CSV table of C-alpha atoms in Angstrom, one decimal:
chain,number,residue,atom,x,y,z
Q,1,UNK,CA,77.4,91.5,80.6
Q,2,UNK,CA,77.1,92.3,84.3
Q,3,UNK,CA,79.7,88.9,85.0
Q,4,UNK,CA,82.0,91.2,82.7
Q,5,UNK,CA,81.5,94.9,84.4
Q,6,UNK,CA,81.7,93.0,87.8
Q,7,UNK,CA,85.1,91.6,86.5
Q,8,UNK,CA,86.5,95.2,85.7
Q,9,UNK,CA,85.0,96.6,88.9
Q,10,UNK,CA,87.6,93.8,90.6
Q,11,UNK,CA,89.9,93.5,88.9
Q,12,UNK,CA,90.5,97.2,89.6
Q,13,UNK,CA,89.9,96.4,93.3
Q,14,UNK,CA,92.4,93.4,93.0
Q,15,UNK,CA,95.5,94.9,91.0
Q,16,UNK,CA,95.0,97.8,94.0
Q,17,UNK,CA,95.7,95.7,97.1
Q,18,UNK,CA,98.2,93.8,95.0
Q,19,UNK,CA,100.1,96.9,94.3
Q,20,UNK,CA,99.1,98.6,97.7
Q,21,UNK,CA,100.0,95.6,99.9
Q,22,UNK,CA,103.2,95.1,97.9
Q,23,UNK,CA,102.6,91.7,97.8
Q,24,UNK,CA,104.0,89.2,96.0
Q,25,UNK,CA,106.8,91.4,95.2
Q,26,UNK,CA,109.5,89.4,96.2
Q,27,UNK,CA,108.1,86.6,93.2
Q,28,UNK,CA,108.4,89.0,90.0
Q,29,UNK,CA,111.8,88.6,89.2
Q,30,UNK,CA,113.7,91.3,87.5
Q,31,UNK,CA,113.7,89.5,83.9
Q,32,UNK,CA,110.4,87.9,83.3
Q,33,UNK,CA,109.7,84.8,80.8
Q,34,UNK,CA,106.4,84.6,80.5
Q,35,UNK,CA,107.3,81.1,78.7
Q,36,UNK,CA,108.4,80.3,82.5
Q,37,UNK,CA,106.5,77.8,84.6
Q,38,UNK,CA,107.6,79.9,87.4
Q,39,UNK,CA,105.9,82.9,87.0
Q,40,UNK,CA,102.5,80.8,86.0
Q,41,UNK,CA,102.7,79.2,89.6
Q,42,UNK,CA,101.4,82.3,91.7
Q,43,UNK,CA,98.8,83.0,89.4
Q,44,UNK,CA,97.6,79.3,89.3
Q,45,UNK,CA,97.7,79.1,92.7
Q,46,UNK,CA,95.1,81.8,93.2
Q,47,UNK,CA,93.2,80.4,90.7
Q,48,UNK,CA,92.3,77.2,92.5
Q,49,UNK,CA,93.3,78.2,95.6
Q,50,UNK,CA,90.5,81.3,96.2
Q,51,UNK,CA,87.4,79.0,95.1
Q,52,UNK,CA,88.5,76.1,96.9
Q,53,UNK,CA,88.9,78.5,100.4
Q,54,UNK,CA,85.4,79.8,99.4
Q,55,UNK,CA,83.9,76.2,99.3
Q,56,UNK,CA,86.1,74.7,102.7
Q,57,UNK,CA,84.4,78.2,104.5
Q,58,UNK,CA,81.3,77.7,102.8
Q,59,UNK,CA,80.6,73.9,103.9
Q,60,UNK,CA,83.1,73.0,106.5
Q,61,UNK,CA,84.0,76.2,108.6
Q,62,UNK,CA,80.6,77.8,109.0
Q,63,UNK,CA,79.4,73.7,109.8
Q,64,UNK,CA,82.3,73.6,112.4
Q,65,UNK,CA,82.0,76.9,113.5
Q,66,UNK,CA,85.1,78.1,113.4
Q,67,UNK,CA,84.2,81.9,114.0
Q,68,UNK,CA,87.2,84.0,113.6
Q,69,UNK,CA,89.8,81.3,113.7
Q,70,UNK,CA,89.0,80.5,110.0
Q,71,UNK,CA,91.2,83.7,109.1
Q,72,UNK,CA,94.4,82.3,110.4
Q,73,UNK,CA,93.5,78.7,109.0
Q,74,UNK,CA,93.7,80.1,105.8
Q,75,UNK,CA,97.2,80.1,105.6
Q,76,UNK,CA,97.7,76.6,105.9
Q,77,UNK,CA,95.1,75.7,103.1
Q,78,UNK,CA,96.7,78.9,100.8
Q,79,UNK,CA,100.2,77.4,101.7
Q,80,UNK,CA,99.5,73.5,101.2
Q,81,UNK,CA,97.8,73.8,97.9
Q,82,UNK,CA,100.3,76.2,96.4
Q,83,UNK,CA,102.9,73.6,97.7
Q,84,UNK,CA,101.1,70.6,95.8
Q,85,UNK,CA,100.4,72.7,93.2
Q,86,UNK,CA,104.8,73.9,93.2
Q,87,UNK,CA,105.4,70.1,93.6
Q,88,UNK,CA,103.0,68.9,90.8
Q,89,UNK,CA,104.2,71.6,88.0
Q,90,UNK,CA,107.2,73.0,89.0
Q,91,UNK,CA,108.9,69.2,90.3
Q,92,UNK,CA,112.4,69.4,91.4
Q,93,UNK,CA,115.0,66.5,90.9
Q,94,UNK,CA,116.9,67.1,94.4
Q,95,UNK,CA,114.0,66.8,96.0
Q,96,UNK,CA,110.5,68.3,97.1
Q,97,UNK,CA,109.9,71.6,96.4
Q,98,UNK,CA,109.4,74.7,98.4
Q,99,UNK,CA,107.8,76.9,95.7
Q,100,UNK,CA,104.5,78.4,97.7
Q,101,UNK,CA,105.5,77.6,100.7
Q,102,UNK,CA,104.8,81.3,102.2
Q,103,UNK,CA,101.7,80.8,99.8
Q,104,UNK,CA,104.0,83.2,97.5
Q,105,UNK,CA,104.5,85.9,100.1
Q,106,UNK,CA,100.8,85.7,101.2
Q,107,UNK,CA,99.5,86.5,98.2
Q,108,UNK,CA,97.3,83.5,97.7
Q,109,UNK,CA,96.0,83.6,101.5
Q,110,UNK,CA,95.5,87.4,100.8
Q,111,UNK,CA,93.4,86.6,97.4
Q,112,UNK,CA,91.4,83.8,99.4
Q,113,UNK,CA,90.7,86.0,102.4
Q,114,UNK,CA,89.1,88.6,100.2
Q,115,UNK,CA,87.4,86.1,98.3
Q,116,UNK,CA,85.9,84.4,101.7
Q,117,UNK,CA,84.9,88.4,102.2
Q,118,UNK,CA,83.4,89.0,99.1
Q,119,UNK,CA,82.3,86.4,97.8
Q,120,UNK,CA,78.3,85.3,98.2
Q,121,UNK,CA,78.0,82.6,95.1
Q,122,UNK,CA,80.7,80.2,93.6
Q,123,UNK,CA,80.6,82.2,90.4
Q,124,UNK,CA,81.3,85.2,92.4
Q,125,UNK,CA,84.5,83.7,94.3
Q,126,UNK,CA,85.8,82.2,90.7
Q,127,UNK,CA,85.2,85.5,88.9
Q,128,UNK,CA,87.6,87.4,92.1
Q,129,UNK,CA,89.8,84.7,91.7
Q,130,UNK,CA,90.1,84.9,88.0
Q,131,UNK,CA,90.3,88.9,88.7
Q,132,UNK,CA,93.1,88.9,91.0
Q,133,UNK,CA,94.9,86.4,89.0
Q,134,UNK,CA,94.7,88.6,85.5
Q,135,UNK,CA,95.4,91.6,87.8
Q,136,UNK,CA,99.0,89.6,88.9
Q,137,UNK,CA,100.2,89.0,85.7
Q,138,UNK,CA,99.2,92.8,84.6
Q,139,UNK,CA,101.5,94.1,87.9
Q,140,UNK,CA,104.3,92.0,87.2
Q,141,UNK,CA,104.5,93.2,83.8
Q,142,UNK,CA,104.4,96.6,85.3
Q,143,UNK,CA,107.1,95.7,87.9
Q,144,UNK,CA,109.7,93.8,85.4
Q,145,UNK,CA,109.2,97.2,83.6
Q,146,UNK,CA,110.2,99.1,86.6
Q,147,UNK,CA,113.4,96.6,87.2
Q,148,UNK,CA,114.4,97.5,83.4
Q,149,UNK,CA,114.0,101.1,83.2
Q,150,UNK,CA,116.1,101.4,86.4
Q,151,UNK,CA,119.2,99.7,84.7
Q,152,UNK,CA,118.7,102.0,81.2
Q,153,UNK,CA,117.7,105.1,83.0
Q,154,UNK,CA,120.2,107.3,85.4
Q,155,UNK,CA,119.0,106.0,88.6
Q,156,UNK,CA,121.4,106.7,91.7
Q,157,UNK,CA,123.0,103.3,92.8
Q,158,UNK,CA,120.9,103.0,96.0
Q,159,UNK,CA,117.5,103.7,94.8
Q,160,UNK,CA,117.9,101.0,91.7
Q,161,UNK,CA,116.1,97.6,92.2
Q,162,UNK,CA,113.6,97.2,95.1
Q,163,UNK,CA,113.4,100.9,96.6
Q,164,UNK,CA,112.6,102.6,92.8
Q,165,UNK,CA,110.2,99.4,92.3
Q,166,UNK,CA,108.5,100.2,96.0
Q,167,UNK,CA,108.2,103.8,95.1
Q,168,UNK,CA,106.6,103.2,91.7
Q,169,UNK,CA,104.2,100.8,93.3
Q,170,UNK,CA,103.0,103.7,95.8
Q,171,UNK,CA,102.5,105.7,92.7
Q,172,UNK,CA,101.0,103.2,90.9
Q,173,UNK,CA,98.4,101.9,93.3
Q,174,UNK,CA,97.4,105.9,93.7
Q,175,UNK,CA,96.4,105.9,90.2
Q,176,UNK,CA,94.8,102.4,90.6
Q,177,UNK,CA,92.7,103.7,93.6
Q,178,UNK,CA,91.1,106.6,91.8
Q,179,UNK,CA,90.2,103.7,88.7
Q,180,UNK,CA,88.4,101.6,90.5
Q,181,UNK,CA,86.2,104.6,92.5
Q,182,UNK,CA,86.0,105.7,88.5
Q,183,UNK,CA,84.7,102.4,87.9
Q,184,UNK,CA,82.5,101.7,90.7
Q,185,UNK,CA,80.7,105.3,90.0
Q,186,UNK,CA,80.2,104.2,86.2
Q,187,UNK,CA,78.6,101.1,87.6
Q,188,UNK,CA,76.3,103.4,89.7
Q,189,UNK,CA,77.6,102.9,93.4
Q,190,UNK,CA,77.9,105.7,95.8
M,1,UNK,CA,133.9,91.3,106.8
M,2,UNK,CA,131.4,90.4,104.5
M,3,UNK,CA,130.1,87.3,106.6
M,4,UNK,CA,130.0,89.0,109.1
M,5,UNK,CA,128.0,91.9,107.8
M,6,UNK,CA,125.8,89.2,105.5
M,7,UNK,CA,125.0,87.1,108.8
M,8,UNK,CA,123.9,90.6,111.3
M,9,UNK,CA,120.5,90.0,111.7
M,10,UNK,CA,120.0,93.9,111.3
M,11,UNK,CA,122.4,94.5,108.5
M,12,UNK,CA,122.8,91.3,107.0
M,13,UNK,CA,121.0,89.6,103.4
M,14,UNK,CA,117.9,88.5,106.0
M,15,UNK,CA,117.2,91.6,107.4
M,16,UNK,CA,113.5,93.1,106.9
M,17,UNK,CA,115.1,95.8,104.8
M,18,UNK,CA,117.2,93.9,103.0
M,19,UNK,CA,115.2,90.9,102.4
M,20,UNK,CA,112.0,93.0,102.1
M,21,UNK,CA,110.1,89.8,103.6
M,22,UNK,CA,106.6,91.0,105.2
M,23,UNK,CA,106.5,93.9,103.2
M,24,UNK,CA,102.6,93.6,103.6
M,25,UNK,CA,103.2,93.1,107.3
M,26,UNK,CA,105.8,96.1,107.8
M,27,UNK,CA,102.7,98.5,105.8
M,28,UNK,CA,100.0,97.7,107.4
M,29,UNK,CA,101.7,97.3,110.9
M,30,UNK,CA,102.5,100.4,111.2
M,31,UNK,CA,99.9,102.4,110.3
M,32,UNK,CA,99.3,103.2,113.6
M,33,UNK,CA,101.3,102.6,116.6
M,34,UNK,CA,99.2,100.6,118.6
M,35,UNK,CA,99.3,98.4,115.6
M,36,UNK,CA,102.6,98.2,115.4
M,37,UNK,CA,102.6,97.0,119.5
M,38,UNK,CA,100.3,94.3,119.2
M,39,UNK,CA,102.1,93.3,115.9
M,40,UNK,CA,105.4,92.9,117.9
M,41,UNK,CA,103.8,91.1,120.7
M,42,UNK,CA,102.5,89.0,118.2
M,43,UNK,CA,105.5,88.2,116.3
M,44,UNK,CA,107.4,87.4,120.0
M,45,UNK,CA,104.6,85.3,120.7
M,46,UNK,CA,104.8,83.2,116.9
M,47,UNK,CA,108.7,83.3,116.5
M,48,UNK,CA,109.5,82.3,119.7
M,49,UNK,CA,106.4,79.5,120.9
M,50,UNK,CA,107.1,78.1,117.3
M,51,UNK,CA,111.1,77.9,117.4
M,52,UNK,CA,110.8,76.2,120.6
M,53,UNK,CA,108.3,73.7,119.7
M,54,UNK,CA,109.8,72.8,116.5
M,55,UNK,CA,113.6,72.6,118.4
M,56,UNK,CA,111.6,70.5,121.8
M,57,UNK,CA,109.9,68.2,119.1
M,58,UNK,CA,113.3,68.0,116.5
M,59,UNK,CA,113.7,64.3,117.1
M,60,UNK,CA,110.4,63.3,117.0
M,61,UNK,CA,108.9,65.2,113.6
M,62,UNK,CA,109.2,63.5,110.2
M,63,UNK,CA,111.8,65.7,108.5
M,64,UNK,CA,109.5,65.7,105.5
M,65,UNK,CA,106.6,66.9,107.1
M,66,UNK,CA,107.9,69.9,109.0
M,67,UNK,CA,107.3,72.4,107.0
M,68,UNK,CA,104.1,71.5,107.1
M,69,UNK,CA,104.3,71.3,110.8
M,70,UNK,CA,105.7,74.6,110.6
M,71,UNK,CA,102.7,76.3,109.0
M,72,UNK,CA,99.9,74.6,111.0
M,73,UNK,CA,101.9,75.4,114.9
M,74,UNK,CA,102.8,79.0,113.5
M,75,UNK,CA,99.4,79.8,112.6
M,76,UNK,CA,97.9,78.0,115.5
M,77,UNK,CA,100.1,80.1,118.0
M,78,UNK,CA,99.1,83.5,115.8
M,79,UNK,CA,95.4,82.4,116.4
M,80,UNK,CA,96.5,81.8,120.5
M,81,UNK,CA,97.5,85.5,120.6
M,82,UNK,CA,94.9,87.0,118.5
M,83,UNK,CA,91.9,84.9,121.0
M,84,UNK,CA,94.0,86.3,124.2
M,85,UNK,CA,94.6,89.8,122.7
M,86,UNK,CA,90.4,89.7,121.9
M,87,UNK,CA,90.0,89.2,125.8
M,88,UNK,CA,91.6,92.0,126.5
M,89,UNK,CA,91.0,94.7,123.5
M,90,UNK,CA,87.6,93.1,121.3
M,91,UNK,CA,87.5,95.7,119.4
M,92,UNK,CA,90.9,96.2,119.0
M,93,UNK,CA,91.4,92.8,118.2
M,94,UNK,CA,89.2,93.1,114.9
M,95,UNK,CA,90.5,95.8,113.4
M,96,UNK,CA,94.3,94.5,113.7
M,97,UNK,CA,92.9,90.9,112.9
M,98,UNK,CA,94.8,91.2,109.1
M,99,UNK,CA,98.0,92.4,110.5
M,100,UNK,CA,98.1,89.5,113.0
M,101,UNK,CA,97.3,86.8,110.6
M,102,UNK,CA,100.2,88.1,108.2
M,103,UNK,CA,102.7,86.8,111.2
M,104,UNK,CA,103.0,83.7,110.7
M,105,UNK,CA,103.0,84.1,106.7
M,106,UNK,CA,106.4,86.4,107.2
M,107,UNK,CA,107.7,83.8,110.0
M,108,UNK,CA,107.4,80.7,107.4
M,109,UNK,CA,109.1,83.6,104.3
M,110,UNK,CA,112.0,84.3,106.7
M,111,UNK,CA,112.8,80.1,106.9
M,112,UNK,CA,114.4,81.1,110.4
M,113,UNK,CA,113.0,77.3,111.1
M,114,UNK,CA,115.3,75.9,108.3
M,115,UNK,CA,118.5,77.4,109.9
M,116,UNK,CA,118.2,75.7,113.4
M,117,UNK,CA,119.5,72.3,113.4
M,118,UNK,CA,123.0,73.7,114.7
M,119,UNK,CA,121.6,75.5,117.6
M,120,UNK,CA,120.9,74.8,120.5
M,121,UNK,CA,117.3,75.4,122.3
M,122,UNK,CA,118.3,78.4,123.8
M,123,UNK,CA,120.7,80.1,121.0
M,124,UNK,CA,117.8,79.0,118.3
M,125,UNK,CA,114.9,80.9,121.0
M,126,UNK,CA,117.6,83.9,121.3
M,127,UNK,CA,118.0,84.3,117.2
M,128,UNK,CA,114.8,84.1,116.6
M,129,UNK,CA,113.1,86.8,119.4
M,130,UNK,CA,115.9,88.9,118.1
M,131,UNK,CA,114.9,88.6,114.6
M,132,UNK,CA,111.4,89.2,115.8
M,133,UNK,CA,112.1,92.1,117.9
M,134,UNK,CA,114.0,94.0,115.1
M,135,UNK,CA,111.2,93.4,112.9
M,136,UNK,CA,108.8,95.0,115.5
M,137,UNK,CA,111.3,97.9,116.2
M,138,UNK,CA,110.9,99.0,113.1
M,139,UNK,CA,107.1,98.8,112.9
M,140,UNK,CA,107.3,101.2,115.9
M,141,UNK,CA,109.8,103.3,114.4
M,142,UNK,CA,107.6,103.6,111.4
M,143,UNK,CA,104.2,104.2,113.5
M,144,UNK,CA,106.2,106.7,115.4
M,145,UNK,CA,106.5,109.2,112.1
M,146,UNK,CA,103.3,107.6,110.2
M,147,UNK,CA,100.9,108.0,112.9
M,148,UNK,CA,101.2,111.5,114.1
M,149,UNK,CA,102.3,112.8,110.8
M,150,UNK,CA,99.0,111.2,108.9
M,151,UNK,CA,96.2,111.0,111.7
M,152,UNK,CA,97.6,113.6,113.9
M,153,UNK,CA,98.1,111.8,117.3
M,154,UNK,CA,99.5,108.6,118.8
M,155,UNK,CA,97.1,106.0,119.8
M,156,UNK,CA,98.2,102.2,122.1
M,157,UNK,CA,95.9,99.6,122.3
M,158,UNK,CA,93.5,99.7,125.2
M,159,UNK,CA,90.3,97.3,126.8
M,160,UNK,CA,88.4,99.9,124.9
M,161,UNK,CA,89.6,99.9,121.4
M,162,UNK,CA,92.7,102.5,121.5
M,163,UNK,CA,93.9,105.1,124.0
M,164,UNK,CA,95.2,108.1,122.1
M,165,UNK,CA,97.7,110.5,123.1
M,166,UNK,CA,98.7,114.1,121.7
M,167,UNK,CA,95.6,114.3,119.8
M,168,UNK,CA,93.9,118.2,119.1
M,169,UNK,CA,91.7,119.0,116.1
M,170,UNK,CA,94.4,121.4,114.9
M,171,UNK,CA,97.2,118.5,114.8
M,172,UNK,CA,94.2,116.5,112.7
M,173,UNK,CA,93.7,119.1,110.5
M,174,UNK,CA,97.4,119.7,109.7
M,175,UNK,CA,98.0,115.8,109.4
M,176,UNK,CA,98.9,114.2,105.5
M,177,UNK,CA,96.6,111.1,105.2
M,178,UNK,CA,98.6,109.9,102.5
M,179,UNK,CA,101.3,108.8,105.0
M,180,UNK,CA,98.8,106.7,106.5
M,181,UNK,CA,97.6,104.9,103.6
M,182,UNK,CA,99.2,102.4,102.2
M,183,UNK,CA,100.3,103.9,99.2
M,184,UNK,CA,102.1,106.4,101.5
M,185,UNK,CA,103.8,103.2,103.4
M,186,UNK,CA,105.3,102.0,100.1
M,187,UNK,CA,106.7,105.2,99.5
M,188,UNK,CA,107.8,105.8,103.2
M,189,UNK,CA,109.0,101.8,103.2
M,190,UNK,CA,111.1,102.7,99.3
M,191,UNK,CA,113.0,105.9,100.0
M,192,UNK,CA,113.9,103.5,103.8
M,193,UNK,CA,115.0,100.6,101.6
M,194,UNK,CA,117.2,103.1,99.7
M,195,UNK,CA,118.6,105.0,102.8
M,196,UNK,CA,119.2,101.6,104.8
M,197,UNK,CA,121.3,100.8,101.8
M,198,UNK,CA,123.7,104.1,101.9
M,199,UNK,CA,123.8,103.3,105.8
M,200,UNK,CA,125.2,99.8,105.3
M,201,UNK,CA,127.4,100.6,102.8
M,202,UNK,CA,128.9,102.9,105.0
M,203,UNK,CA,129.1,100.1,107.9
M,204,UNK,CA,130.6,97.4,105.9
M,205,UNK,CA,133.4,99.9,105.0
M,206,UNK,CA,133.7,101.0,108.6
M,207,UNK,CA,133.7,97.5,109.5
M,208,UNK,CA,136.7,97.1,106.9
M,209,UNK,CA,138.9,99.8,107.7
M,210,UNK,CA,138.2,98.2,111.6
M,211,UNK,CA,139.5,95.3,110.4
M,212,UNK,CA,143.0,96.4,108.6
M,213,UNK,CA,143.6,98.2,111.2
């Protein structure tokens, strides 16, 4: 039970910096398939990525004693694996792919940062990880929706695309931020 | 025309406005000014130390391997400048450590690195600290209106944490947090998205009517 209120309490948290941070807005196109391998890529690479960032921090870096350059190694181990992971699924005839080669807009090396944070038990990390990735596919339904209201609805010209979906975002992540202080008072934190 | 306009590095399809790449980096950054400088120095630092590298080196890198290389030097370089910056500001240095590691994450977005093969080392240096420095501009420009407006003064980094200027307890009490948090950068960054837009529309058409004439 606690696994599952710990989940919510997250996942709040997560879909908040996700919408906050704005990133990984650049990967949810305007017309989602969800049948798509493409839009399954980020989420994947979270998936494996946060866990595996815990355990290289956990057994290697703290070994090493790499202090605070750990941080900014991060983004070659969120950027490599979402490469092999682009490469494996997503394989293109021409040639290697570059799918997660920014780690999807630093969205995976955001999600294993705060997993390295947060986390104090494997469990833990896998339950953010499984959090933040739930949370991306939950925004990017959000976001797609945003994209196809602004062609329906009267929209000026200028503010249609990006700039209505940045603005909603802002709103959004407001209303996020006072669900997870909801949530974190229902699970009895100050 | 439209080349022309599509290749500006401030107007064109890879501007930070228009490619909206580091939107993480252009919110946080400029949260507060003295972010914002030690974000620009920072993306000087990566852009440039990493451009030249990659150009000195062209010949002898694997081709299939650079982006790889890429990665590793840029984020090597971002570490370089957050270690020296931590000699100078410590505390400074921890609370701008998130910023700073977004560098080289919007560096390796942008693909500047991918569009060098026909320069030489000094045009590829040139692009690339102007596409840095346009970036950091308008972190600055930002921190300029988000700072005072949300916290009520204007702070730059300092051996001590932050040296802060303009600041009175009546300018903090007037001052609109929301504009500070990040949820107030989105907004801030949208309706900016949407006026850059009517702005270069307006400059391509000037740029036309230049040209019939």
């Amino acid at each position: 039970m606690s696994i599952f209120i710990n989940l919510a309490i997250v996942s709040g948290f997560a879909l908040n910096g996700l919408l906050q941070l704005g990133l990984g807005i650049k990967m949810v196109p305007a017309k989602m398939k969800f049948s798509s391998l493409n839009f399954w890529l980020p989420p994947l690479a979270m998936l494996i990525t946060a866990p595996l960032s815990w355990v290289i921090r956990r057994y290697i870096f703290s070994f090493l004693g790499f202090g605070f350059m750990e941080v900014f190694l991060l983004f070659p181990i969120s950027a490599l694996i979402s490469l092999g992971i682009g490469n494996l699924l997503a394989h293109d005839e021409k040639g290697p792919s570059t799918k997660g080669l920014s780690a999807y807009d630093g969205l995976v090396f955001a999600v294993s940062f705060i997993t390295i944070r947060w986390a104090l038990r494997f469990s833990e990390a896998l339950v953010i990880a499984l959090s933040f990735s739930l949370s991306y596919v939950l925004v990017s339904i959000l976001v797609t929706e945003i994209h196809k209201r602004s062609v329906y609805e009267s929209v000026p010209s200028f503010l249609q695309g990006r700039p209505l979906v940045l603005i909603s975002m802002a709103l959004l992540s407001l209303v996020f931020a006072f669900i997870s202080v909801a949530l974190l008072s229902a699970a009895g934190h100050p | 025309m439209n080349d022309r306009l599509h290749a500006d590095p401030l107007w064109g399809k890879y501007s930070p406005l228009t490619a909206l790449t580091g939107v993480a980096l252009i919110i946080l950054g400029s949260s507060r000014f003295s972010f914002a400088v030690t974000v620009l120095g920072s993306l000087m630092w990566v852009y440039g130390l990493t451009i030249v590298t990659l150009k000195v080196l062209e010949n002898l890198l694997p081709r299939i391997g650079r982006n790889g290389i890429a990665i590793l030097l840029s984020s090597l370089y971002s570490y370089g400048y957050y270690y020296l910056f931590s000699l100078f500001s410590p505390i400074m240095a921890l609370e701008v450590a998130f910023p700073l590691a977004l560098v080289p994450i919007t560096f390796i977005a942008r693909g500047l690195y991918r569009q060098m093969d026909n320069l030489s080392l000094s045009q590829a240096l040139g692009t690339s600290l102007y596409e840095a420095l346009i970036l950091g501009l308008l972190l600055m420009a930002l921190a300029l209106f988000r700072e005072p407006f949300g916290f009520g003064v204007l702070t730059i980094p300092s051996p001590q944490g932050t040296f802060e200027f303009f600041g009175s307890d009546l300018a903090s009490h007037f001052s609109i947090r929301l504009i500070v948090s990040t949820a107030g950068g989105l907004l801030i960054l949208g309706y900016l998205v949407a006026l850059f837009r009517v702005l270069r529309n307006f400059y391509g058409k000037y740029l036309a009517q230049r040209e019939n004439k």
